[in-house]
Amino acid sequence: MKLFEYQAKEIFARYGIPVPPGTVITQPGEVEHLALRYPLVLKAQVLVGGRGKAGGIKIARNPQEAREHAEAILGMTIKGEQVRALLAAEAVDIEKEYYLAFTIDRSARRVVAVASEAGGVDIEEVARETPEKIIKVPVDPFLGFQPFQARILGRRLGLTGRTLTEFAQIAYNLYRLLREEDAELAEINPLALTDGHLVAIDAKLILDDNASYRHPDRPADQEMTELERMAKEHDLSYVELDGDIAIIGNGAGLVMATLDMVAHFGGRPANFLDVGGGASTEAMKQALAIATRKPGIRVLFVNIFGGITRCDDIARGIVENRPSVPMVVRLTGTNEEEGRAILEAQGIRAFTDPVEAAQEAVRLGREPVQEVHHGHPR
Ligand code: GDP
Ligand code: MN
């Protein structure tokens, strides 16, 4: 889960990482009541990057300008995301911009510190054009990131004296934050040198959802769609994509293989929902409601391999909550005969071969939209 900059900065401050004073507002009129010193920087709070380039960050020298910028930014949509909140912060004079982040290097199976003296710009661009300007330091999982490593990193960025000490403290605290908050990424870009001090001008934090149970007081995920939230409430794994074929399967591996098959035959998955192992009739009914609710779905493809999950339970779910879009079912495994009988009684023929089923789903998706009537066999 990604956090908004203002949320990330609140956490940064708790870990002793300096951030400029700021306040979040949602109405342009609120700029008049800020206990902040001008000039201000007004920043769109969206979960996508590159706000600066998109015009979502503006400097205001007086309340008049602040109000104008606030009105403009609060009315913007950046990369498809509507701006609902704005961070007003005391602007700083930037002498130099650095980059500092901790993230997980999955291939090295450890946390890695990433730093660069070429901050402020997109780090992917720096990696492409001047890779020598990026310093990476792997962190030993048992020893953790040591203060001396923080100093070495700072020295490699060309820092000395008091700035080096500040950098080392920020780096050490950012590492501590990543570990204690169970983050996948903790990034400061830019970490700005201003008035001889280092300050985190921007803050990016991605938290590991698998560890959310350890942090019960966290805000809800702002990036989840309504259907994703609904699925989560029912303990179903659901992810939205942008095609037109809805996919339900049981088990992550089977669901991934189903997506691949559909894509292989030229179809575009609209979403996928994993009902999990041992799914009940009730879970299947919920799954059908969620997966087919997304607008623009042309076909539903249900791919079930019964193991602990019983085909008859799945079949009952299907007939009790029969979707209003054309449907292709592949059903094999435990209690297959019973499952097929339940479906056939309602005129639904289930495939055995997943490849044939995937081809049929893609074919149906190409046909002109047709009404499917409830209760009548197809
Ligand atoms: P991003 O574009 O979404 O990464 O947003 P940032 O918070 O990183 O801001 C983008 C750029 O705006 C920074 O690299 C700075 O150049 C500029 N900027 C942001 N805040 C300030 C500020 O307080 N003072 C000055 N002078 N520039 C700022
Ligand atoms: Mn930034």
CSV table of C-alpha atoms and ligand atoms in Angstrom, one decimal:
chain,number,residue,atom,x,y,z
A,1,MET,CA,0.0,0.0,0.0
A,2,LYS,CA,1.3,3.4,-1.0
A,3,LEU,CA,0.9,6.3,1.4
A,4,PHE,CA,0.3,9.9,0.4
A,5,GLU,CA,3.3,12.2,0.9
A,6,TYR,CA,1.7,13.9,3.9
A,7,GLN,CA,1.1,10.6,5.6
A,8,ALA,CA,4.7,9.5,4.9
A,9,LYS,CA,6.0,12.7,6.2
A,10,GLU,CA,4.1,12.3,9.5
A,11,ILE,CA,5.9,8.9,9.9
A,12,PHE,CA,9.3,10.4,8.9
A,13,ALA,CA,8.9,13.1,11.6
A,14,ARG,CA,8.3,10.3,14.2
A,15,TYR,CA,11.6,8.8,13.2
A,16,GLY,CA,13.5,12.0,13.5
A,17,ILE,CA,13.8,12.7,9.8
A,18,PRO,CA,13.5,16.5,9.2
A,19,VAL,CA,10.6,17.6,7.0
A,20,PRO,CA,9.5,21.2,6.4
A,21,PRO,CA,6.5,22.3,8.5
A,22,GLY,CA,3.2,21.8,6.6
A,23,THR,CA,-0.6,21.3,6.8
A,24,VAL,CA,-3.0,19.3,4.6
A,25,ILE,CA,-6.0,21.1,3.2
A,26,THR,CA,-8.9,20.0,1.1
A,27,GLN,CA,-10.6,23.5,0.4
A,28,PRO,CA,-8.8,26.4,-1.3
A,29,GLY,CA,-10.2,28.7,1.4
A,30,GLU,CA,-8.2,27.0,4.1
A,31,VAL,CA,-5.0,28.6,2.9
A,32,GLU,CA,-6.0,31.7,4.7
A,33,HIS,CA,-5.8,30.1,8.1
A,34,LEU,CA,-2.4,28.5,7.9
A,35,ALA,CA,0.2,29.0,10.6
A,36,LEU,CA,3.0,28.7,8.1
A,37,ARG,CA,5.7,31.1,6.9
A,38,TYR,CA,5.7,32.3,3.2
A,39,PRO,CA,6.8,31.4,0.6
A,40,LEU,CA,4.7,28.2,0.6
A,41,VAL,CA,4.9,25.2,-1.6
A,42,LEU,CA,1.5,23.7,-2.5
A,43,LYS,CA,1.6,20.0,-3.5
A,44,ALA,CA,-1.1,17.8,-4.9
A,45,GLN,CA,-1.6,14.7,-2.8
A,46,VAL,CA,-1.9,11.9,-5.3
A,47,LEU,CA,-0.3,8.4,-5.3
A,48,VAL,CA,1.4,8.8,-8.6
A,49,GLY,CA,4.9,10.2,-9.1
A,50,GLY,CA,6.1,13.1,-11.2
A,51,ARG,CA,3.7,15.6,-9.7
A,52,GLY,CA,6.2,18.4,-10.3
A,53,LYS,CA,6.3,17.9,-14.1
A,54,ALA,CA,2.5,17.5,-14.2
A,55,GLY,CA,2.0,20.9,-12.7
A,56,GLY,CA,0.9,19.6,-9.3
A,57,ILE,CA,3.5,21.5,-7.3
A,58,LYS,CA,3.5,25.3,-7.1
A,59,ILE,CA,5.2,27.9,-5.1
A,60,ALA,CA,3.2,30.8,-3.6
A,61,ARG,CA,4.8,34.0,-2.3
A,62,ASN,CA,1.7,35.4,-0.7
A,63,PRO,CA,-1.9,34.4,0.4
A,64,GLN,CA,-3.3,35.6,-2.9
A,65,GLU,CA,-1.1,33.3,-5.0
A,66,ALA,CA,-1.6,30.5,-2.5
A,67,ARG,CA,-5.4,30.7,-3.0
A,68,GLU,CA,-5.0,30.8,-6.8
A,69,HIS,CA,-2.6,27.8,-6.9
A,70,ALA,CA,-4.8,25.9,-4.4
A,71,GLU,CA,-7.8,26.3,-6.5
A,72,ALA,CA,-6.0,25.2,-9.6
A,73,ILE,CA,-4.3,22.2,-8.0
A,74,LEU,CA,-7.5,21.0,-6.2
A,75,GLY,CA,-9.3,20.9,-9.5
A,76,MET,CA,-6.6,18.9,-11.3
A,77,THR,CA,-6.5,15.2,-12.3
A,78,ILE,CA,-2.9,13.9,-12.4
A,79,LYS,CA,-2.3,10.7,-14.4
A,80,GLY,CA,-6.0,9.8,-14.0
A,81,GLU,CA,-6.0,10.5,-10.3
A,82,GLN,CA,-8.3,13.3,-9.0
A,83,VAL,CA,-6.6,15.6,-6.5
A,84,ARG,CA,-8.6,15.6,-3.3
A,85,ALA,CA,-6.0,17.1,-0.9
A,86,LEU,CA,-3.1,19.4,-1.0
A,87,LEU,CA,-0.1,19.7,1.3
A,88,ALA,CA,0.9,23.3,2.0
A,89,ALA,CA,4.4,23.4,3.3
A,90,GLU,CA,7.0,26.1,4.0
A,91,ALA,CA,9.1,26.3,0.9
A,92,VAL,CA,12.9,26.1,1.2
A,93,ASP,CA,15.8,27.3,-0.9
A,94,ILE,CA,17.4,24.3,-2.5
A,95,GLU,CA,21.2,24.3,-2.8
A,96,LYS,CA,21.5,20.7,-3.9
A,97,GLU,CA,19.2,17.7,-4.3
A,98,TYR,CA,20.2,14.2,-3.2
A,99,TYR,CA,18.4,10.9,-3.5
A,100,LEU,CA,18.2,8.4,-0.6
A,101,ALA,CA,16.1,5.3,-0.3
A,102,PHE,CA,15.9,1.9,1.3
A,103,THR,CA,14.1,-0.9,-0.5
A,104,ILE,CA,14.1,-4.6,-0.9
A,105,ASP,CA,16.4,-6.2,-3.5
A,106,ARG,CA,14.5,-9.4,-4.1
A,107,SER,CA,17.2,-11.1,-6.2
A,108,ALA,CA,19.8,-10.4,-3.4
A,109,ARG,CA,17.1,-11.2,-0.8
A,110,ARG,CA,18.1,-8.3,1.4
A,111,VAL,CA,17.4,-4.7,2.0
A,112,VAL,CA,19.5,-2.3,-0.1
A,113,ALA,CA,20.4,1.3,0.5
A,114,VAL,CA,20.3,3.4,-2.7
A,115,ALA,CA,21.8,6.9,-2.8
A,116,SER,CA,22.7,9.5,-5.4
A,117,GLU,CA,24.1,13.0,-5.6
A,118,ALA,CA,21.7,13.4,-8.6
A,119,GLY,CA,18.5,13.7,-6.7
A,120,GLY,CA,15.3,15.7,-7.6
A,121,VAL,CA,14.9,14.0,-11.0
A,122,ASP,CA,13.4,10.6,-11.7
A,123,ILE,CA,15.8,8.0,-10.3
A,124,GLU,CA,15.0,5.6,-13.2
A,125,GLU,CA,16.3,8.3,-15.5
A,126,VAL,CA,19.6,8.6,-13.5
A,127,ALA,CA,19.9,4.8,-13.6
A,128,ARG,CA,19.6,4.8,-17.4
A,129,GLU,CA,21.7,7.7,-18.3
A,130,THR,CA,24.4,8.0,-15.5
A,131,PRO,CA,24.3,4.7,-13.6
A,132,GLU,CA,27.7,5.6,-12.1
A,133,LYS,CA,25.9,8.2,-10.0
A,134,ILE,CA,23.9,5.6,-8.1
A,135,ILE,CA,25.4,4.0,-5.1
A,136,LYS,CA,23.9,0.8,-3.7
A,137,VAL,CA,24.8,-0.7,-0.4
A,138,PRO,CA,23.4,-4.1,0.5
A,139,VAL,CA,22.3,-4.5,4.1
A,140,ASP,CA,23.2,-7.7,6.0
A,141,PRO,CA,19.9,-9.2,7.2
A,142,PHE,CA,21.4,-10.2,10.5
A,143,LEU,CA,23.6,-7.2,11.3
A,144,GLY,CA,21.2,-4.6,9.9
A,145,PHE,CA,22.3,-1.2,8.5
A,146,GLN,CA,25.1,0.0,10.7
A,147,PRO,CA,25.9,3.7,11.5
A,148,PHE,CA,29.4,3.4,10.0
A,149,GLN,CA,27.8,2.3,6.7
A,150,ALA,CA,25.6,5.4,6.8
A,151,ARG,CA,28.7,7.5,7.1
A,152,ILE,CA,30.5,5.7,4.3
A,153,LEU,CA,27.5,6.2,2.1
A,154,GLY,CA,27.4,9.9,2.9
A,155,ARG,CA,31.1,10.3,2.2
A,156,ARG,CA,30.6,8.6,-1.2
A,157,LEU,CA,28.1,11.3,-2.0
A,158,GLY,CA,30.8,13.9,-1.3
A,159,LEU,CA,29.4,15.0,2.1
A,160,THR,CA,31.6,16.1,5.0
A,161,GLY,CA,31.4,17.6,8.4
A,162,ARG,CA,28.1,18.4,10.0
A,163,THR,CA,26.2,17.6,6.7
A,164,LEU,CA,27.7,14.2,6.7
A,165,THR,CA,26.6,13.6,10.3
A,166,GLU,CA,23.1,14.8,9.5
A,167,PHE,CA,23.0,12.5,6.5
A,168,ALA,CA,24.2,9.5,8.5
A,169,GLN,CA,21.4,10.1,11.0
A,170,ILE,CA,18.8,10.4,8.4
A,171,ALA,CA,19.9,7.3,6.6
A,172,TYR,CA,20.0,5.3,9.8
A,173,ASN,CA,16.6,6.5,10.8
A,174,LEU,CA,15.1,5.8,7.3
A,175,TYR,CA,16.4,2.2,7.6
A,176,ARG,CA,14.9,1.9,11.1
A,177,LEU,CA,11.6,3.2,9.7
A,178,LEU,CA,11.6,0.7,6.8
A,179,ARG,CA,12.1,-2.2,9.3
A,180,GLU,CA,9.8,-1.1,12.1
A,181,GLU,CA,7.0,0.0,9.8
A,182,ASP,CA,7.4,-3.1,7.5
A,183,ALA,CA,7.9,-0.9,4.4
A,184,GLU,CA,8.9,-2.2,1.0
A,185,LEU,CA,10.2,1.2,0.0
A,186,ALA,CA,11.1,4.3,2.0
A,187,GLU,CA,12.3,7.0,-0.4
A,188,ILE,CA,13.4,10.6,-0.1
A,189,ASN,CA,13.7,12.4,-3.4
A,190,PRO,CA,14.8,15.0,-3.1
A,191,LEU,CA,16.7,15.1,0.2
A,192,ALA,CA,17.6,18.7,-0.1
A,193,LEU,CA,20.5,20.7,1.2
A,194,THR,CA,19.1,24.0,2.4
A,195,ASP,CA,20.8,26.6,4.6
A,196,GLY,CA,23.5,24.0,5.3
A,197,HIS,CA,21.0,21.4,6.5
A,198,LEU,CA,19.4,18.3,5.0
A,199,VAL,CA,15.6,18.2,4.8
A,200,ALA,CA,13.3,15.6,3.2
A,201,ILE,CA,11.3,17.7,0.7
A,202,ASP,CA,9.4,14.7,-0.6
A,203,ALA,CA,8.5,11.4,1.0
A,204,LYS,CA,7.4,8.1,-0.6
A,205,LEU,CA,6.5,5.1,1.5
A,206,ILE,CA,5.1,1.8,0.3
A,207,LEU,CA,4.0,-0.5,3.1
A,208,ASP,CA,4.0,-4.3,2.9
A,209,ASP,CA,0.3,-5.3,3.0
A,210,ASN,CA,1.3,-8.8,4.3
A,211,ALA,CA,2.4,-7.1,7.5
A,212,SER,CA,-0.6,-4.9,8.0
A,213,TYR,CA,-1.9,-7.1,10.8
A,214,ARG,CA,1.1,-5.9,12.8
A,215,HIS,CA,-0.1,-2.2,12.4
A,216,PRO,CA,-3.8,-2.2,13.2
A,217,ASP,CA,-4.1,1.6,13.4
A,218,ARG,CA,-3.0,2.3,9.9
A,219,PRO,CA,-5.1,4.2,7.5
A,220,ALA,CA,-7.1,2.2,4.9
A,221,ASP,CA,-5.6,1.7,1.4
A,222,GLN,CA,-6.5,4.7,-0.7
A,223,GLU,CA,-5.5,2.9,-3.9
A,224,MET,CA,-8.0,0.0,-3.6
A,225,THR,CA,-11.1,0.2,-5.8
A,226,GLU,CA,-14.5,-0.3,-4.2
A,227,LEU,CA,-14.7,-3.9,-5.5
A,228,GLU,CA,-11.1,-4.7,-4.2
A,229,ARG,CA,-12.2,-3.5,-0.8
A,230,MET,CA,-15.4,-5.6,-1.0
A,231,ALA,CA,-13.3,-8.7,-1.9
A,232,LYS,CA,-10.9,-8.0,1.0
A,233,GLU,CA,-13.8,-7.9,3.4
A,234,HIS,CA,-14.8,-11.4,2.3
A,235,ASP,CA,-11.2,-12.7,2.4
A,236,LEU,CA,-11.1,-13.2,-1.4
A,237,SER,CA,-8.0,-12.2,-3.4
A,238,TYR,CA,-9.2,-9.9,-6.2
A,239,VAL,CA,-7.2,-7.7,-8.6
A,240,GLU,CA,-8.5,-5.4,-11.3
A,241,LEU,CA,-7.1,-5.2,-14.8
A,242,ASP,CA,-8.4,-3.4,-17.8
A,243,GLY,CA,-9.7,-6.0,-20.2
A,244,ASP,CA,-13.2,-7.4,-20.6
A,245,ILE,CA,-13.0,-11.1,-19.4
A,246,ALA,CA,-13.7,-11.7,-15.7
A,247,ILE,CA,-11.7,-14.6,-14.3
A,248,ILE,CA,-12.4,-16.7,-11.2
A,249,GLY,CA,-10.2,-19.6,-10.2
A,250,ASN,CA,-9.1,-21.4,-7.1
A,251,GLY,CA,-5.4,-21.1,-6.1
A,252,ALA,CA,-3.0,-18.4,-7.1
A,253,GLY,CA,-1.1,-20.7,-9.5
A,254,LEU,CA,-4.2,-21.8,-11.4
A,255,VAL,CA,-5.5,-18.2,-11.6
A,256,MET,CA,-2.2,-17.0,-13.0
A,257,ALA,CA,-2.1,-19.8,-15.5
A,258,THR,CA,-5.7,-18.9,-16.5
A,259,LEU,CA,-4.7,-15.3,-17.1
A,260,ASP,CA,-1.8,-16.5,-19.3
A,261,MET,CA,-4.1,-18.8,-21.3
A,262,VAL,CA,-6.7,-16.1,-21.9
A,263,ALA,CA,-3.9,-13.7,-23.0
A,264,HIS,CA,-2.3,-16.3,-25.1
A,265,PHE,CA,-5.6,-16.7,-27.1
A,266,GLY,CA,-5.9,-13.0,-27.6
A,267,GLY,CA,-8.3,-12.2,-24.7
A,268,ARG,CA,-7.9,-9.4,-22.2
A,269,PRO,CA,-8.6,-10.2,-18.5
A,270,ALA,CA,-10.8,-7.6,-16.8
A,271,ASN,CA,-9.9,-8.8,-13.3
A,272,PHE,CA,-9.1,-12.0,-11.5
A,273,LEU,CA,-10.5,-13.4,-8.3
A,274,ASP,CA,-9.0,-16.3,-6.4
A,275,VAL,CA,-11.7,-18.1,-4.3
A,276,GLY,CA,-8.9,-19.9,-2.5
A,277,GLY,CA,-8.6,-23.5,-1.3
A,278,GLY,CA,-11.7,-25.2,0.1
A,279,ALA,CA,-14.1,-22.4,-1.1
A,280,SER,CA,-17.7,-22.8,0.1
A,281,THR,CA,-20.8,-22.2,-1.9
A,282,GLU,CA,-21.2,-18.9,-0.1
A,283,ALA,CA,-17.7,-17.8,-1.0
A,284,MET,CA,-18.4,-18.7,-4.7
A,285,LYS,CA,-21.6,-16.7,-4.7
A,286,GLN,CA,-19.7,-13.7,-3.3
A,287,ALA,CA,-16.9,-14.2,-5.9
A,288,LEU,CA,-19.4,-14.2,-8.7
A,289,ALA,CA,-21.1,-11.0,-7.4
A,290,ILE,CA,-17.7,-9.2,-7.2
A,291,ALA,CA,-16.0,-10.4,-10.3
A,292,THR,CA,-18.9,-9.6,-12.6
A,293,ARG,CA,-19.9,-6.3,-11.1
A,294,LYS,CA,-17.1,-4.3,-12.8
A,295,PRO,CA,-18.5,-2.4,-15.8
A,296,GLY,CA,-17.6,-3.6,-19.3
A,297,ILE,CA,-17.4,-7.3,-18.6
A,298,ARG,CA,-18.3,-9.4,-21.6
A,299,VAL,CA,-17.6,-12.9,-20.4
A,300,LEU,CA,-16.9,-14.7,-17.1
A,301,PHE,CA,-14.4,-17.5,-17.1
A,302,VAL,CA,-14.6,-19.8,-14.1
A,303,ASN,CA,-11.6,-22.2,-13.9
A,304,ILE,CA,-11.8,-24.6,-11.0
A,305,PHE,CA,-9.6,-27.6,-10.2
A,306,GLY,CA,-11.2,-29.3,-7.2
A,307,GLY,CA,-8.9,-30.5,-4.5
A,308,ILE,CA,-9.9,-29.4,-1.1
A,309,THR,CA,-12.4,-27.3,-3.0
A,310,ARG,CA,-15.4,-29.4,-4.0
A,311,CYS,CA,-16.8,-29.1,-7.4
A,312,ASP,CA,-20.4,-29.5,-6.1
A,313,ASP,CA,-20.0,-26.5,-3.7
A,314,ILE,CA,-18.7,-24.4,-6.6
A,315,ALA,CA,-21.5,-25.5,-8.9
A,316,ARG,CA,-24.1,-24.7,-6.3
A,317,GLY,CA,-22.6,-21.2,-5.9
A,318,ILE,CA,-22.9,-20.8,-9.7
A,319,VAL,CA,-26.5,-21.8,-10.0
A,320,GLU,CA,-27.6,-19.9,-6.9
A,321,ASN,CA,-26.0,-16.7,-8.1
A,322,ARG,CA,-25.9,-17.1,-11.9
A,323,PRO,CA,-24.2,-14.2,-13.5
A,324,SER,CA,-25.9,-12.0,-16.1
A,325,VAL,CA,-22.9,-12.2,-18.5
A,326,PRO,CA,-22.1,-15.1,-20.7
A,327,MET,CA,-20.1,-17.7,-18.8
A,328,VAL,CA,-17.6,-20.4,-19.5
A,329,VAL,CA,-16.9,-23.0,-16.7
A,330,ARG,CA,-14.1,-25.5,-16.5
A,331,LEU,CA,-14.6,-27.9,-13.7
A,332,THR,CA,-12.5,-31.0,-12.7
A,333,GLY,CA,-11.4,-32.8,-9.5
A,334,THR,CA,-13.2,-33.6,-6.3
A,335,ASN,CA,-16.9,-34.3,-6.6
A,336,GLU,CA,-16.7,-33.4,-10.3
A,337,GLU,CA,-19.7,-35.7,-11.2
A,338,GLU,CA,-22.0,-34.0,-8.6
A,339,GLY,CA,-20.8,-30.6,-9.7
A,340,ARG,CA,-21.5,-31.3,-13.4
A,341,ALA,CA,-24.9,-32.7,-12.6
A,342,ILE,CA,-25.9,-29.5,-10.7
A,343,LEU,CA,-24.7,-27.3,-13.6
A,344,GLU,CA,-26.3,-29.5,-16.3
A,345,ALA,CA,-29.7,-29.3,-14.5
A,346,GLN,CA,-29.5,-25.6,-15.3
A,347,GLY,CA,-28.3,-26.0,-18.8
A,348,ILE,CA,-24.7,-25.1,-18.1
A,349,ARG,CA,-22.1,-27.4,-19.7
A,350,ALA,CA,-18.7,-27.4,-18.0
A,351,PHE,CA,-15.5,-28.0,-19.8
A,352,THR,CA,-12.8,-30.4,-18.6
A,353,ASP,CA,-9.9,-29.1,-20.7
A,354,PRO,CA,-8.8,-25.6,-19.5
A,355,VAL,CA,-7.3,-24.8,-22.9
A,356,GLU,CA,-10.6,-25.4,-24.7
A,357,ALA,CA,-12.4,-23.4,-22.0
A,358,ALA,CA,-10.0,-20.5,-22.4
A,359,GLN,CA,-10.5,-20.5,-26.2
A,360,GLU,CA,-14.2,-20.5,-25.8
A,361,ALA,CA,-14.1,-17.6,-23.3
A,362,VAL,CA,-12.0,-15.5,-25.7
A,363,ARG,CA,-14.3,-16.4,-28.6
A,364,LEU,CA,-17.4,-15.4,-26.6
A,365,GLY,CA,-15.8,-12.2,-25.7
A,366,ARG,CA,-15.5,-11.2,-29.3
A,367,GLU,CA,-19.2,-11.9,-30.0
A,368,PRO,CA,-21.7,-9.0,-30.1
A,369,VAL,CA,-23.1,-8.4,-26.6
A,370,GLN,CA,-26.2,-10.6,-26.0
A,371,GLU,CA,-28.7,-10.7,-23.2
A,372,VAL,CA,-28.5,-13.7,-21.0
A,373,HIS,CA,-31.8,-14.5,-19.2
A,374,HIS,CA,-31.8,-15.7,-15.7
A,375,GLY,CA,-33.2,-19.2,-15.1
A,376,HIS,CA,-33.3,-20.2,-18.7
A,377,PRO,CA,-30.8,-22.8,-20.0
A,378,ARG,CA,-28.5,-21.5,-22.7
B,1,GDP,P1,7.4,14.8,-7.3
B,1,GDP,O1,7.6,15.6,-8.6
B,1,GDP,O2,6.1,14.2,-7.2
B,1,GDP,O3,8.5,13.9,-7.0
B,1,GDP,O4,7.4,16.0,-6.1
B,1,GDP,P2,8.6,16.6,-5.2
B,1,GDP,O5,8.1,16.8,-3.9
B,1,GDP,O6,9.8,15.7,-5.3
B,1,GDP,O7,8.9,18.0,-5.9
B,1,GDP,C1,9.4,18.1,-7.2
B,1,GDP,C2,10.3,19.2,-7.3
B,1,GDP,O8,9.7,20.4,-7.0
B,1,GDP,C3,11.5,19.1,-6.4
B,1,GDP,O9,12.6,18.3,-7.0
B,1,GDP,C4,12.0,20.5,-6.3
B,1,GDP,O10,12.8,20.9,-7.4
B,1,GDP,C5,10.7,21.3,-6.4
B,1,GDP,N1,10.3,21.7,-5.0
B,1,GDP,C6,9.5,21.0,-4.2
B,1,GDP,N2,9.4,21.6,-3.0
B,1,GDP,C7,10.2,22.7,-3.1
B,1,GDP,C8,10.5,23.8,-2.2
B,1,GDP,O11,10.1,23.8,-1.0
B,1,GDP,N3,11.4,24.7,-2.6
B,1,GDP,C9,11.9,24.7,-3.9
B,1,GDP,N4,12.7,25.7,-4.3
B,1,GDP,N5,11.6,23.7,-4.8
B,1,GDP,C10,10.7,22.7,-4.4
B,2,MN,MN,9.9,13.6,-5.6
